[in-house]
Short mmCIF file of C-alpha atoms in Angstrom, two decimals:
data_model
loop_
_atom_site.label_atom_id
_atom_site.label_comp_id
_atom_site.label_asym_id
_atom_site.label_seq_id
_atom_site.Cartn_x
_atom_site.Cartn_y
_atom_site.Cartn_z
CA UNK A 27 -6.17 -324.78 -55.00
CA UNK A 28 -2.34 -325.18 -54.24
CA UNK A 29 -1.77 -325.65 -57.77
CA UNK A 30 -3.72 -322.58 -58.64
CA UNK A 31 -1.61 -320.49 -56.14
CA UNK A 32 1.71 -321.62 -57.57
CA UNK A 33 1.03 -320.83 -60.83
CA UNK A 34 -0.63 -317.31 -60.06
CA UNK A 35 2.78 -316.68 -58.43
CA UNK A 36 4.76 -318.08 -60.98
CA UNK A 37 2.94 -315.84 -63.52
CA UNK A 38 3.24 -313.11 -61.00
CA UNK A 39 7.16 -313.62 -60.84
CA UNK A 40 7.63 -313.50 -64.50
CA UNK A 41 5.84 -310.04 -64.93
CA UNK A 42 8.17 -308.52 -62.49
CA UNK A 43 10.97 -309.94 -64.74
CA UNK A 44 9.55 -308.41 -67.59
CA UNK A 45 7.64 -305.18 -66.62
CA UNK A 46 9.96 -303.55 -63.58
CA UNK A 47 13.15 -303.55 -65.63
CA UNK A 48 11.56 -301.67 -68.41
CA UNK A 49 10.07 -298.94 -66.24
CA UNK A 50 11.50 -295.23 -66.81
CA UNK A 51 13.93 -294.01 -64.22
CA UNK A 52 12.39 -292.70 -61.06
CA UNK A 53 11.32 -289.04 -61.36
CA UNK A 54 13.09 -288.21 -57.72
CA UNK A 55 16.43 -289.97 -58.78
CA UNK A 56 18.43 -286.60 -59.17
CA UNK A 57 16.79 -285.22 -55.88
CA UNK A 58 17.75 -288.03 -53.48
CA UNK A 59 21.35 -286.94 -52.01
CA UNK A 60 21.88 -288.85 -48.52
CA UNK A 61 25.13 -287.05 -47.57
CA UNK A 62 24.58 -286.69 -43.96
CA UNK A 63 26.48 -289.07 -41.60
CA UNK A 64 24.31 -291.75 -39.87
CA UNK A 65 24.74 -290.66 -36.23
CA UNK A 66 25.86 -292.96 -33.49
CA UNK A 67 22.64 -294.10 -31.30
CA UNK A 68 23.26 -294.22 -27.60
CA UNK A 69 21.67 -297.26 -25.99
CA UNK A 70 19.48 -296.97 -23.12
CA UNK A 71 16.75 -298.78 -21.09
CA UNK A 72 13.86 -298.47 -19.02
CA UNK A 73 11.53 -300.57 -16.82
CA UNK A 74 7.60 -301.06 -17.99
CA UNK A 75 5.02 -301.06 -15.15
CA UNK A 76 5.03 -304.93 -15.68
CA UNK A 77 8.46 -305.07 -15.12
CA UNK A 78 9.99 -305.59 -18.61
CA UNK A 79 13.33 -304.08 -19.39
CA UNK A 80 12.95 -302.59 -22.60
CA UNK A 81 16.39 -301.39 -24.71
CA UNK A 82 15.83 -298.17 -26.96
CA UNK A 83 18.36 -296.19 -29.08
CA UNK A 84 18.61 -292.36 -29.25
CA UNK A 85 20.59 -290.43 -31.53
CA UNK A 86 21.00 -287.40 -29.20
CA UNK A 87 20.62 -287.17 -25.47
CA UNK A 88 17.64 -285.04 -24.75
CA UNK A 89 18.34 -284.28 -21.13
CA UNK A 90 21.30 -282.42 -22.10
CA UNK A 91 20.36 -280.14 -24.62
CA UNK A 92 21.36 -276.50 -24.03
CA UNK A 93 18.52 -274.28 -23.12
CA UNK A 94 18.79 -271.32 -25.31
CA UNK A 95 16.51 -269.58 -27.73
CA UNK A 96 17.13 -272.32 -30.76
CA UNK A 97 14.00 -273.80 -32.19
CA UNK A 98 13.74 -277.30 -30.60
CA UNK A 99 14.29 -280.29 -32.37
CA UNK A 100 11.86 -282.24 -33.76
CA UNK A 101 11.16 -286.16 -32.71
CA UNK A 102 11.11 -289.02 -34.66
CA UNK A 103 10.28 -292.46 -33.80
CA UNK A 104 10.99 -295.28 -35.87
CA UNK A 105 9.09 -298.42 -35.38
CA UNK A 106 11.11 -301.02 -36.86
CA UNK A 107 9.68 -304.09 -38.75
CA UNK A 108 9.23 -307.51 -37.14
CA UNK A 109 13.11 -308.93 -36.45
CA UNK A 110 14.91 -305.77 -37.03
CA UNK A 111 17.13 -304.69 -34.32
CA UNK A 112 18.75 -300.84 -34.93
CA UNK A 113 17.53 -298.28 -37.32
CA UNK A 114 19.33 -299.96 -40.41
CA UNK A 115 15.83 -299.73 -42.43
CA UNK A 116 15.89 -296.13 -41.94
CA UNK A 117 19.03 -294.82 -42.77
CA UNK A 118 18.17 -293.61 -46.32
CA UNK A 119 15.71 -290.99 -44.42
CA UNK A 120 17.86 -290.77 -41.67
CA UNK A 121 21.17 -289.73 -43.87
CA UNK A 122 18.92 -287.49 -46.34
CA UNK A 123 17.50 -285.31 -43.09
CA UNK A 124 20.35 -285.44 -40.74
CA UNK A 125 20.36 -284.58 -37.28
CA UNK A 126 20.67 -280.74 -37.20
CA UNK A 127 16.80 -280.56 -36.55
CA UNK A 128 15.52 -283.92 -35.84
CA UNK A 129 16.21 -286.67 -32.71
CA UNK A 130 15.58 -290.23 -33.60
CA UNK A 131 14.62 -292.91 -31.22
CA UNK A 132 13.90 -296.54 -31.92
CA UNK A 133 13.64 -299.68 -29.74
CA UNK A 134 14.05 -303.20 -29.39
CA UNK A 135 10.20 -304.77 -28.91
CA UNK A 136 9.64 -306.52 -25.73
CA UNK A 137 10.58 -310.40 -26.27
CA UNK A 138 13.31 -309.33 -28.89
CA UNK A 139 17.00 -308.76 -28.43
CA UNK A 140 18.04 -306.44 -25.44
CA UNK A 141 14.32 -306.26 -24.50
CA UNK A 142 13.67 -309.81 -23.39
CA UNK A 143 14.03 -310.41 -19.50
CA UNK A 144 12.50 -309.05 -16.61
CA UNK A 145 15.16 -307.26 -14.47
CA UNK A 146 14.22 -309.42 -11.51
CA UNK A 147 15.03 -312.71 -13.13
CA UNK A 148 18.85 -311.95 -13.76
CA UNK A 149 20.76 -311.68 -16.90
CA UNK A 150 20.33 -314.70 -18.87
CA UNK A 151 18.56 -313.33 -22.10
CA UNK A 152 19.16 -316.00 -24.23
CA UNK A 153 16.94 -318.95 -23.04
CA UNK A 154 13.15 -319.37 -23.22
CA UNK A 155 13.24 -320.31 -19.47
CA UNK A 156 14.96 -317.34 -18.11
CA UNK A 157 12.61 -314.58 -19.97
CA UNK A 158 9.71 -313.77 -17.42
CA UNK A 159 7.60 -312.54 -20.33
CA UNK A 160 6.02 -316.29 -20.21
CA UNK A 161 4.47 -315.88 -17.11
CA UNK A 162 1.48 -314.49 -19.15
CA UNK A 163 -0.06 -316.70 -21.79
CA UNK A 164 0.05 -313.40 -24.16
CA UNK A 165 3.56 -312.61 -23.49
CA UNK A 166 3.89 -310.42 -26.54
CA UNK A 167 1.02 -308.21 -28.39
CA UNK A 168 0.84 -305.11 -30.61
CA UNK A 169 -0.96 -303.41 -28.01
CA UNK A 170 1.54 -304.05 -25.33
CA UNK A 171 4.29 -302.96 -28.11
CA UNK A 172 2.27 -299.66 -28.31
CA UNK A 173 2.15 -298.95 -24.47
CA UNK A 174 5.92 -299.75 -24.29
CA UNK A 175 6.52 -296.82 -26.83
CA UNK A 176 4.55 -294.38 -24.28
CA UNK A 177 6.92 -295.63 -21.29
CA UNK A 178 9.70 -294.92 -23.53
CA UNK A 179 8.58 -291.05 -24.18
CA UNK A 180 7.55 -290.74 -20.24
CA UNK A 181 11.35 -291.76 -19.51
CA UNK A 182 12.60 -288.96 -21.55
CA UNK A 183 10.23 -286.70 -20.76
CA UNK A 184 8.69 -286.53 -24.07
CA UNK A 185 4.81 -285.05 -24.26
CA UNK A 186 4.35 -285.45 -27.82
CA UNK A 187 6.23 -286.83 -30.86
CA UNK A 188 6.33 -285.11 -33.98
CA UNK A 189 6.65 -287.96 -36.27
CA UNK A 190 6.27 -291.59 -35.89
CA UNK A 191 7.27 -293.74 -38.84
CA UNK A 192 6.47 -297.62 -38.92
CA UNK A 193 7.53 -299.75 -41.45
CA UNK A 194 5.73 -303.37 -41.97
CA UNK A 195 4.86 -304.61 -38.27
CA UNK A 196 5.93 -300.92 -37.34
CA UNK A 197 2.66 -299.74 -39.14
CA UNK A 198 0.25 -302.07 -36.73
CA UNK A 199 2.47 -300.55 -33.95
CA UNK A 200 2.17 -297.05 -34.88
CA UNK A 201 -1.57 -297.31 -35.57
CA UNK A 202 -2.61 -299.01 -31.89
CA UNK A 203 -0.06 -296.16 -30.45
CA UNK A 204 -2.55 -293.52 -32.38
CA UNK A 205 -5.76 -295.03 -31.17
CA UNK A 206 -4.04 -295.38 -27.62
CA UNK A 207 -2.61 -291.97 -27.23
CA UNK A 208 -3.62 -289.73 -29.78
CA UNK A 209 -2.54 -286.71 -28.01
CA UNK A 210 0.99 -287.84 -28.09
CA UNK A 211 1.33 -287.93 -31.76
CA UNK A 212 1.32 -285.09 -34.05
CA UNK A 213 2.02 -286.90 -37.91
CA UNK A 214 2.81 -290.18 -38.87
CA UNK A 215 4.13 -292.05 -41.83
CA UNK A 216 3.10 -295.73 -42.81
CA UNK A 217 5.35 -297.68 -44.89
CA UNK A 218 4.17 -300.97 -46.46
CA UNK A 219 2.23 -302.08 -43.98
CA UNK A 220 -1.41 -302.95 -43.00
CA UNK A 221 -4.45 -302.34 -40.85
CA UNK A 222 -4.57 -305.65 -39.35
CA UNK A 223 -5.41 -309.25 -40.01
CA UNK A 224 -2.55 -309.73 -42.07
CA UNK A 225 -3.02 -313.37 -43.40
CA UNK A 226 -6.38 -312.49 -45.23
CA UNK A 227 -4.16 -310.57 -47.75
CA UNK A 228 -0.61 -311.99 -47.50
CA UNK A 229 0.55 -313.42 -50.81
CA UNK A 230 -2.76 -312.08 -52.61
CA UNK A 231 -1.34 -309.15 -54.55
CA UNK A 232 -4.71 -308.01 -56.20
CA UNK A 233 -7.50 -309.99 -54.47
CA UNK A 234 -8.36 -312.09 -51.60
CA UNK A 235 -7.90 -315.80 -52.76
CA UNK A 236 -10.29 -318.40 -50.80
CA UNK A 237 -8.65 -320.31 -48.07
CA UNK A 238 -5.12 -318.54 -48.56
CA UNK A 239 -5.39 -316.79 -45.22
CA UNK A 240 -6.24 -320.12 -43.38
CA UNK A 241 -3.23 -321.91 -44.97
CA UNK A 242 -0.95 -319.13 -43.96
CA UNK A 243 -2.40 -319.05 -40.46
CA UNK A 244 -2.22 -322.76 -40.14
CA UNK A 245 1.40 -323.02 -41.41
CA UNK A 246 2.55 -320.20 -39.12
CA UNK A 247 0.76 -322.11 -35.99
CA UNK A 248 2.68 -325.34 -37.08
CA UNK A 249 5.82 -323.51 -37.03
CA UNK A 250 5.28 -322.12 -33.70
CA UNK A 251 3.85 -325.22 -32.27
CA UNK A 252 6.43 -327.83 -33.94
CA UNK A 253 9.38 -326.75 -35.71
CA UNK A 254 10.42 -323.53 -33.47
CA UNK A 255 9.97 -326.22 -30.51
CA UNK A 256 12.08 -328.43 -32.33
CA UNK A 257 14.97 -326.03 -33.33
CA UNK A 258 15.05 -324.56 -30.01
CA UNK A 259 15.91 -328.11 -28.41
CA UNK A 260 18.66 -328.57 -31.39
CA UNK A 261 20.67 -325.12 -31.43
CA UNK A 262 23.22 -326.64 -33.49
CA UNK A 263 20.68 -327.42 -36.23
CA UNK A 264 19.48 -323.82 -36.34
CA UNK A 265 22.87 -322.50 -37.16
CA UNK A 266 23.51 -325.16 -39.55
CA UNK A 267 20.27 -324.14 -41.28
CA UNK A 268 21.20 -320.43 -41.01
CA UNK A 269 24.32 -320.88 -42.28
CA UNK A 270 24.36 -323.64 -44.92
CA UNK A 271 20.48 -323.28 -46.21
CA UNK A 272 19.36 -319.67 -45.53
CA UNK A 273 22.77 -317.35 -46.30
CA UNK A 274 23.45 -319.21 -49.50
CA UNK A 275 20.12 -319.33 -51.16
CA UNK A 276 19.33 -315.78 -49.69
CA UNK A 277 22.28 -314.57 -51.63
CA UNK A 278 21.28 -316.27 -55.00
CA UNK A 279 17.88 -314.98 -54.60
CA UNK A 280 18.68 -311.18 -53.45
CA UNK A 281 21.02 -311.00 -56.79
CA UNK A 282 17.59 -311.52 -58.89
CA UNK A 283 15.56 -309.39 -56.56
CA UNK A 284 18.59 -306.19 -56.57
CA UNK A 285 18.48 -306.64 -60.09
CA UNK A 286 14.44 -306.06 -60.23
CA UNK A 287 14.15 -303.72 -57.27
CA UNK A 288 17.79 -302.82 -56.14
CA UNK A 289 18.27 -298.69 -55.95
CA UNK A 290 21.44 -298.10 -58.24
CA UNK A 291 22.41 -295.15 -55.80
CA UNK A 292 22.26 -297.02 -52.59
CA UNK A 293 24.42 -299.68 -54.76
CA UNK A 294 26.88 -297.12 -55.26
CA UNK A 295 26.94 -295.77 -51.72
CA UNK A 296 26.28 -298.90 -49.74
CA UNK A 297 27.87 -301.63 -52.07
CA UNK A 298 26.14 -303.89 -54.55
CA UNK A 299 25.25 -306.18 -51.71
CA UNK A 300 23.80 -304.10 -49.69
CA UNK A 301 20.41 -305.65 -49.65
CA UNK A 302 22.16 -309.01 -48.63
CA UNK A 303 23.90 -307.19 -46.16
CA UNK A 304 20.47 -306.11 -44.48
CA UNK A 305 18.95 -309.36 -44.59
CA UNK A 306 22.65 -311.07 -43.08
CA UNK A 307 22.09 -308.62 -40.21
CA UNK A 308 18.13 -309.67 -40.05
CA UNK A 309 18.80 -313.18 -39.69
CA UNK A 310 21.74 -312.97 -37.63
CA UNK A 311 19.49 -311.39 -34.93
CA UNK A 312 16.53 -313.63 -35.22
CA UNK A 313 18.66 -317.02 -35.20
CA UNK A 314 21.20 -315.89 -32.64
CA UNK A 315 18.99 -316.46 -29.68
CA UNK A 316 16.16 -318.65 -28.94
CA UNK A 317 13.75 -316.26 -27.52
CA UNK A 318 13.90 -313.84 -30.30
CA UNK A 319 13.28 -316.38 -32.65
CA UNK A 320 10.40 -317.94 -30.79
CA UNK A 321 8.67 -314.46 -30.16
CA UNK A 322 9.41 -313.89 -34.12
CA UNK A 323 6.89 -316.54 -35.08
CA UNK A 324 4.58 -315.45 -32.52
CA UNK A 325 4.43 -312.12 -33.79
CA UNK A 326 2.95 -313.28 -36.92
CA UNK A 327 0.13 -314.53 -35.37
CA UNK A 328 -0.59 -311.61 -33.13
CA UNK A 329 -0.40 -309.54 -36.12
CA UNK A 330 -2.98 -311.48 -37.61
CA UNK A 331 -5.11 -311.39 -34.52
CA UNK A 332 -4.78 -307.84 -34.48
CA UNK A 333 -6.74 -305.28 -36.07
CA UNK A 334 -7.62 -301.17 -36.11
CA UNK A 335 -9.53 -301.26 -39.16
CA UNK A 336 -12.87 -300.49 -37.39
CA UNK A 337 -11.47 -297.25 -35.96
CA UNK A 338 -9.41 -295.78 -38.63
CA UNK A 339 -12.27 -293.30 -39.68
CA UNK A 340 -11.97 -292.10 -36.05
CA UNK A 341 -7.79 -291.34 -36.22
CA UNK A 342 -7.45 -287.66 -37.20
CA UNK A 343 -4.03 -287.53 -37.41
CA UNK A 344 -2.20 -286.18 -40.61
CA UNK A 345 -0.89 -290.02 -42.22
CA UNK A 346 1.37 -290.64 -45.07
CA UNK A 347 1.13 -293.97 -46.61
CA UNK A 348 3.88 -295.35 -48.91
CA UNK A 349 3.23 -298.88 -50.37
CA UNK A 350 4.82 -301.14 -52.83
CA UNK A 351 2.90 -301.84 -55.91
CA UNK A 352 4.70 -305.52 -56.36
CA UNK A 353 4.39 -306.68 -52.56
CA UNK A 354 3.44 -309.74 -51.81
CA UNK A 355 4.09 -310.23 -48.34
CA UNK A 356 1.43 -306.72 -47.22
CA UNK A 357 0.09 -306.09 -50.44
CA UNK A 358 -0.77 -302.53 -51.28
CA UNK A 359 -4.50 -303.30 -51.03
CA UNK A 360 -4.08 -302.88 -47.44
CA UNK A 361 -2.79 -299.14 -47.93
CA UNK A 362 -5.57 -298.34 -50.35
CA UNK A 363 -8.01 -299.56 -47.54
CA UNK A 364 -6.42 -297.48 -45.04
CA UNK A 365 -6.07 -294.39 -47.10
CA UNK A 366 -9.76 -294.87 -47.84
CA UNK A 367 -10.95 -294.80 -44.35
CA UNK A 368 -8.02 -292.27 -42.52
CA UNK A 369 -9.50 -288.57 -42.89
CA UNK A 370 -6.18 -287.00 -43.25
CA UNK A 371 -4.18 -289.41 -45.27
CA UNK A 372 -2.11 -289.28 -48.66
CA UNK A 373 -1.19 -292.59 -49.97
CA UNK A 374 1.75 -293.18 -52.60
CA UNK A 375 1.79 -296.08 -53.93
CA UNK A 376 5.36 -297.05 -55.59
CA UNK A 377 5.48 -298.82 -58.64
CA UNK A 378 9.10 -299.42 -58.56
CA UNK A 379 9.31 -301.67 -55.17
CA UNK A 380 7.68 -304.47 -53.35
CA UNK A 381 7.83 -305.26 -49.67
CA UNK A 382 10.82 -302.61 -48.51
CA UNK A 383 10.41 -299.46 -50.84
CA UNK A 384 12.61 -297.30 -48.78
CA UNK A 385 15.56 -299.62 -49.54
CA UNK A 386 14.33 -300.47 -53.19
CA UNK A 387 13.38 -297.29 -54.35
CA UNK A 388 14.66 -294.69 -51.86
CA UNK A 389 14.49 -291.68 -54.48
CA UNK A 390 11.20 -291.72 -54.62
CA UNK A 391 10.08 -292.96 -50.93
CA UNK A 392 12.40 -290.47 -49.05
CA UNK A 393 11.00 -287.59 -51.30
CA UNK A 394 7.53 -288.41 -50.30
CA UNK A 395 8.50 -288.41 -46.77
CA UNK A 396 10.50 -285.43 -46.40
CA UNK A 397 7.56 -283.53 -48.50
CA UNK A 398 5.49 -284.65 -46.14
CA UNK A 399 7.65 -283.70 -43.06
CA UNK A 400 8.11 -280.07 -44.47
CA UNK A 401 3.97 -279.70 -44.95
CA UNK A 402 3.32 -280.74 -41.46
CA UNK A 403 6.25 -278.24 -40.11
CA UNK A 404 4.80 -275.54 -42.25
CA UNK A 405 1.54 -275.95 -40.81
CA UNK A 406 2.93 -276.12 -37.22
CA UNK A 407 4.85 -272.80 -38.20
CA UNK A 408 1.48 -271.23 -39.17
CA UNK A 409 -0.21 -272.46 -35.87
CA UNK A 410 2.12 -271.17 -33.84
#
């Protein structure tokens, strides 16, 4: 079975090398012009009902807006992927939309970065012993992440979000928020995500292969139980692994990756190594403290144990789904299943990208997102 899987993915990789570079230029490459400056997000915090401190970021202070007759700005919540700190993943969209008509909010998931400890336990955020989330057996979950969004909205006195955009794990969080608080979300955009039980399709681009999901689940369980525990007890090894193994290997891998999926426009704007810089920032955040590393592996288990598939047909929220044809982490099969069950969903499967469509082919991805936002705004104007 293992030999079969290895041969399958070797053939898949060769097809990428042969097929993708020969595709024609994306149809919206002349349209995408990210000319707006990325705003300086203000860091804020709030306390949840169970005493967890959440750190979140806003592009504009909502409480100090002028009370004039101007049309109020629309609220866009950016649900980050697993392990991402900040808004970097969504910069292509922010640079296209600007801040004249929109306010952006993003946050650190509980258990990660600035959202780790409970206020009554002091300020030592970077050790597992100081993290009061461990007072519960299930210290993090997709449902808790969704409840945290509501806490942030209440802290900012926001009754309803105009758009919530989720990427990867952010899709699961956005869907969970939708089923928990349907009246607080007008529309959503789901990028390269899944409706749940992610190991059942991971590394299976076209069809579900028997036992692959079980193998991935057992591997992640081993990483949580053994590897992470060992690395936490030997922090110098974690730093050496990141610096001497992960960074060099990632740099050479991404050279091939950018050749296949890199955006020429983003290379011109952000440099040839923009994807490597993204992954470098990603790895630094995960590997720099033990709590985030532990919860990073735990979150994979939560993603597999969570599902809203049985509730998709009850979600009436207008939805745009974007997937990557060559995504092997969360294959486009998941997006097709979501689009089939969601009553008000539009699905765009991009043939130029894999798991990070908004970074690999922002021309088409951002175009579809902006057109969707404009359609929602036009419909809202007609209703008012």
